[in-house]
PDB file of C-alpha atoms in Angstrom:
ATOM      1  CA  UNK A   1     -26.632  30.341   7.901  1.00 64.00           C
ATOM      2  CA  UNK A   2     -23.086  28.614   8.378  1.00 82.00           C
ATOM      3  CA  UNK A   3     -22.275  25.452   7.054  1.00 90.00           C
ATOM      4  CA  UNK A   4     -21.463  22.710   9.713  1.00 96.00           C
ATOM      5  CA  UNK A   5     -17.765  22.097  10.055  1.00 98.00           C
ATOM      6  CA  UNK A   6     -15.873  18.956  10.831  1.00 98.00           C
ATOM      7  CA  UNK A   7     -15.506  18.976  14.698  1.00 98.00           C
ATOM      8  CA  UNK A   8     -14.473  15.781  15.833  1.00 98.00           C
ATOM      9  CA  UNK A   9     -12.226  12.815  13.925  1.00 98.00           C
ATOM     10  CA  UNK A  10     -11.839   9.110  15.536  1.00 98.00           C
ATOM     11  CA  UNK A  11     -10.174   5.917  14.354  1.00 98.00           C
ATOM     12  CA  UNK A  12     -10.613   2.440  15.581  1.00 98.00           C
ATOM     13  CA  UNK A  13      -8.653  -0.468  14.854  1.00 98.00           C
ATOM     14  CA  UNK A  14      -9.542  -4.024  14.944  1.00 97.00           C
ATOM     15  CA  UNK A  15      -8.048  -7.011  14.752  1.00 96.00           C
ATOM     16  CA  UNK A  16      -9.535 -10.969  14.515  1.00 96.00           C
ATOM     17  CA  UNK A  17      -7.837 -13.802  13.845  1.00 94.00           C
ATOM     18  CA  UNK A  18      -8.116 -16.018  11.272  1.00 92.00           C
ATOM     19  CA  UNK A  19      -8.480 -19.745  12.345  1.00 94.00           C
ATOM     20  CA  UNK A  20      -6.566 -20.895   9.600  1.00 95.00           C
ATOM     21  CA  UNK A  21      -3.448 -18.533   8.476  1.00 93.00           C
ATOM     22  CA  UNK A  22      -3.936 -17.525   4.799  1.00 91.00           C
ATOM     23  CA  UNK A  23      -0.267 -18.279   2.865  1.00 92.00           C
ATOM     24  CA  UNK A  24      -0.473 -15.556  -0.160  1.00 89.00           C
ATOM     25  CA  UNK A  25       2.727 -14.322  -2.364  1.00 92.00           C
ATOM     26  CA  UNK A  26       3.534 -11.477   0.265  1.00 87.00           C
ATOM     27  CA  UNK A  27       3.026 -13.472   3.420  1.00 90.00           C
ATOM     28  CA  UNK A  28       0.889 -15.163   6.083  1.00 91.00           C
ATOM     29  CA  UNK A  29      -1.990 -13.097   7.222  1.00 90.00           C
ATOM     30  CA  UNK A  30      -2.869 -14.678  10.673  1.00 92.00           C
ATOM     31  CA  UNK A  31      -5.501 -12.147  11.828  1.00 93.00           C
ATOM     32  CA  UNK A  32      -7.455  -9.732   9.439  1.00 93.00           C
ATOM     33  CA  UNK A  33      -7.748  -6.105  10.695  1.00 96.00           C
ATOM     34  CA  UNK A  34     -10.348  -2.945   9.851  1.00 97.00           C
ATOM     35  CA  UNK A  35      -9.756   0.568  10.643  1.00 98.00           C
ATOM     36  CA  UNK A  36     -12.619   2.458  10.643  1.00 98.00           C
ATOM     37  CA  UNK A  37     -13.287   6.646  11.429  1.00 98.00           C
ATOM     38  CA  UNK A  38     -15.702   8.398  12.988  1.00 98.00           C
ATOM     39  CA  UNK A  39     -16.720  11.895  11.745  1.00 98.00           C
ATOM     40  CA  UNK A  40     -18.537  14.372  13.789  1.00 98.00           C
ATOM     41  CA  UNK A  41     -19.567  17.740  12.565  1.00 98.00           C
ATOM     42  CA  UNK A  42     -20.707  20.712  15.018  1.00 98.00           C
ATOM     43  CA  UNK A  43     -23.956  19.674  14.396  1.00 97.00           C
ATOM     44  CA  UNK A  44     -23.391  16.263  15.791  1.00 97.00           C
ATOM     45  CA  UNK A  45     -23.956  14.507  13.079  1.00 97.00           C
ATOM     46  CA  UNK A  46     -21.868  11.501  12.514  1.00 98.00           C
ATOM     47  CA  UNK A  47     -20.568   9.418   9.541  1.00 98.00           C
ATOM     48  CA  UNK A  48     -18.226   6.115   8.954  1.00 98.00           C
ATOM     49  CA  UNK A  49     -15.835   5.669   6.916  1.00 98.00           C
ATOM     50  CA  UNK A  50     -12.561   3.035   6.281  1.00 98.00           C
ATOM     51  CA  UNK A  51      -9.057   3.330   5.839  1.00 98.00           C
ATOM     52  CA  UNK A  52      -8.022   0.310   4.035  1.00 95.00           C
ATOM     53  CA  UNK A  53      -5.134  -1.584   5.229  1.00 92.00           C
ATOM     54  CA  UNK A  54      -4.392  -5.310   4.125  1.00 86.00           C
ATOM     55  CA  UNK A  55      -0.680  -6.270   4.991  1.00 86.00           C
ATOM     56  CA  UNK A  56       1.474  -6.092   6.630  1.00 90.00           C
ATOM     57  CA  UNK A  57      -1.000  -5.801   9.241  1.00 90.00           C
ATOM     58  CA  UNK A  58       0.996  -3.255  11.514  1.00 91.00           C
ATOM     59  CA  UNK A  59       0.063  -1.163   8.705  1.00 94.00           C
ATOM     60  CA  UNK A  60      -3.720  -0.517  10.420  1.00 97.00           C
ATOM     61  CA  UNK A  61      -2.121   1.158  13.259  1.00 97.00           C
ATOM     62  CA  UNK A  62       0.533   3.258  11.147  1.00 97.00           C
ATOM     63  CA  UNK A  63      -2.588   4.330   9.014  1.00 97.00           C
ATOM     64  CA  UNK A  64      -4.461   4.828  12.204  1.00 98.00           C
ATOM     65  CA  UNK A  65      -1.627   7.315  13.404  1.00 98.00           C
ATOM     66  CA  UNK A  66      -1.328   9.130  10.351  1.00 98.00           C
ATOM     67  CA  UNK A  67      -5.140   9.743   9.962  1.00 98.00           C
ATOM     68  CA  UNK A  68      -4.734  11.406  13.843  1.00 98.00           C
ATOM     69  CA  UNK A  69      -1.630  13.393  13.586  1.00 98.00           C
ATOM     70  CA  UNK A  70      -1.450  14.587  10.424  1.00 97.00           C
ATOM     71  CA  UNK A  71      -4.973  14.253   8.065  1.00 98.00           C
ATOM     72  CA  UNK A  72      -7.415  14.949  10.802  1.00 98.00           C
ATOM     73  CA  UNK A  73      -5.601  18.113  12.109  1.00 98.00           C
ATOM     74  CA  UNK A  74      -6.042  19.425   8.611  1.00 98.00           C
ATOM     75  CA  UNK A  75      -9.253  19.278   8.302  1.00 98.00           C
ATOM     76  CA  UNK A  76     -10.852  19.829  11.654  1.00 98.00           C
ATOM     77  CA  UNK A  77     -12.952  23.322  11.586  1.00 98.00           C
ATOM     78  CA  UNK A  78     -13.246  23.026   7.638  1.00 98.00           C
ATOM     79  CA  UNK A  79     -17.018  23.576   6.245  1.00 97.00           C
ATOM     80  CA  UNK A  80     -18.577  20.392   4.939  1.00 97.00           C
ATOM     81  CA  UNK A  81     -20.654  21.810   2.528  1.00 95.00           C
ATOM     82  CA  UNK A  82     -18.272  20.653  -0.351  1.00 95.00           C
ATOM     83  CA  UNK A  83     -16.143  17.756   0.035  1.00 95.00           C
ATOM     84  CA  UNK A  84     -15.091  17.664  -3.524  1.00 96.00           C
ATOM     85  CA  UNK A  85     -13.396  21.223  -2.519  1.00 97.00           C
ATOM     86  CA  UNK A  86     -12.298  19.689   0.681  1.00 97.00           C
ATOM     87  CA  UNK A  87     -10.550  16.653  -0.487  1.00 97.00           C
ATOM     88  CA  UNK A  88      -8.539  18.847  -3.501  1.00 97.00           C
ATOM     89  CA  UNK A  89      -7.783  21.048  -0.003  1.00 97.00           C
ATOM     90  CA  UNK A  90      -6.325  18.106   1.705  1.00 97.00           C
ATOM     91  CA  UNK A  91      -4.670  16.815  -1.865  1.00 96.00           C
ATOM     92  CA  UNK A  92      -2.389  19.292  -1.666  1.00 96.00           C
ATOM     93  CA  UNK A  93      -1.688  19.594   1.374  1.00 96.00           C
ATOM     94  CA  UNK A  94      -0.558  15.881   1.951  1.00 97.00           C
ATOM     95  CA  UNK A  95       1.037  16.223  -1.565  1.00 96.00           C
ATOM     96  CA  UNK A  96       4.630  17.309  -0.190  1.00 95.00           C
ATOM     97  CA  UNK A  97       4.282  14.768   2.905  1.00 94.00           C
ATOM     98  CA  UNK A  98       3.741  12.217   0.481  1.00 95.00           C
ATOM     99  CA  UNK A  99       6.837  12.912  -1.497  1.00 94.00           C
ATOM    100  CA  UNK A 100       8.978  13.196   1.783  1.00 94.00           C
ATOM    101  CA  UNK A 101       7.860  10.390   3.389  1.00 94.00           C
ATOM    102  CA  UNK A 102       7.606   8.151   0.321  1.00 93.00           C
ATOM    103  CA  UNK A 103       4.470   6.235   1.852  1.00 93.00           C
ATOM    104  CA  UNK A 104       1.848   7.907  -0.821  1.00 94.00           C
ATOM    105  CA  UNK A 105      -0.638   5.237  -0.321  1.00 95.00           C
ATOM    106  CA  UNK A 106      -0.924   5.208   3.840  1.00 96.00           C
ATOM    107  CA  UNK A 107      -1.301   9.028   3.617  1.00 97.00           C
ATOM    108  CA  UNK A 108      -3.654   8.651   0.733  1.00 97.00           C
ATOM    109  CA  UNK A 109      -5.863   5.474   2.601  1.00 97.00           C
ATOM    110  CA  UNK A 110      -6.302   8.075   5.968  1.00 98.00           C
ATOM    111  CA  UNK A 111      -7.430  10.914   3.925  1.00 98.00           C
ATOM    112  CA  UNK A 112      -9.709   8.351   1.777  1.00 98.00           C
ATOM    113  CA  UNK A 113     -11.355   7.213   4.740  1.00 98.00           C
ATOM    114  CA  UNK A 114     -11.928  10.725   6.622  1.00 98.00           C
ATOM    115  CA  UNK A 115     -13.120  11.381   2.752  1.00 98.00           C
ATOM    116  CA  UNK A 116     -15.949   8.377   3.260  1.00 98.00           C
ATOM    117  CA  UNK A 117     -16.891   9.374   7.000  1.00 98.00           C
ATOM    118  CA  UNK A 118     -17.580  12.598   5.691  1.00 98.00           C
ATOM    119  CA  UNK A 119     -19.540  11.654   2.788  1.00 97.00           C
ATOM    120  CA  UNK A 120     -21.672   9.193   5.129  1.00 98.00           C
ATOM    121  CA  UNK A 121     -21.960  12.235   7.621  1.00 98.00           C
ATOM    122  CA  UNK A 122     -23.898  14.392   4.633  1.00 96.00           C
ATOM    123  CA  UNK A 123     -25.779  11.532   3.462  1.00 97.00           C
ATOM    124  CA  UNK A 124     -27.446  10.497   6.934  1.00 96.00           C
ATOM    125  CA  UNK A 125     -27.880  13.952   7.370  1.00 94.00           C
ATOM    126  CA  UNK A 126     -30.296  13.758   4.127  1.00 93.00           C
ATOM    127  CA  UNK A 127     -32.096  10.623   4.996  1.00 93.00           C
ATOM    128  CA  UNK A 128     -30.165   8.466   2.890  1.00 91.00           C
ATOM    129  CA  UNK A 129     -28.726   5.093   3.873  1.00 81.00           C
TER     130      UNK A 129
END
């Protein structure tokens, strides 16, 4: 019996404004915005996860891009019988992008949150919440 494999990868970003603007020490946040993935295995099981992304709030789409183009492509067809084993796969593999890009933490949010879809995925597939 083969394990299932990641199949499918989507992001969705939202944005809703915020009646009031909230003045903090790095800016004005006039809108607060979610980016959430959707992970589909070739069973067609799904699971949720986030990618956070606080401010500058152009970063949701920038995270958004880099989860599609670059973190997604790595791990679509990969068994998800161990994400542990997984996520050290996609470690290293983002390691040297990290370095030349110097944006660590966007690279490191999109794998985080195709990390949490994929958990989700394996836990609705046992029952659980």
């Amino acid at each position: 019996m083969t394990s299932p494999t990641l199949a499918r990868v989507e992001v969705h970003v939202f944005r809703a404004p915020v009646k009031e603007p909230v003045r903090t020490s790095f800016g004005t946040m006039t809108e607060r915005v979610a980016v959430f993935v959707r992970a589909e295995d070739s069973d067609g099981a799904r699971g949720w996860g986030e990618i956070w992304s606080n401010f500058p709030t152009a970063s949701a789409e920038h995270r958004a891009r880099l989860l599609v183009d670059i973190v997604a492509p790595l791990a679509l067809g990969k068994p998800l019988d161990n994400p542990v084993a997984l996520w050290s796969e996609l470690d290293r593999a983002l390691h040297v992008l990290r370095v030349q890009s110097g944006d660590a933490g966007a690279l490191s949010a999109a794998a985080a949150g195709l990390d949490l879809a994929i958990h989700d995925l394996r836990a609705r597939k046992r029952g659980l919440p």
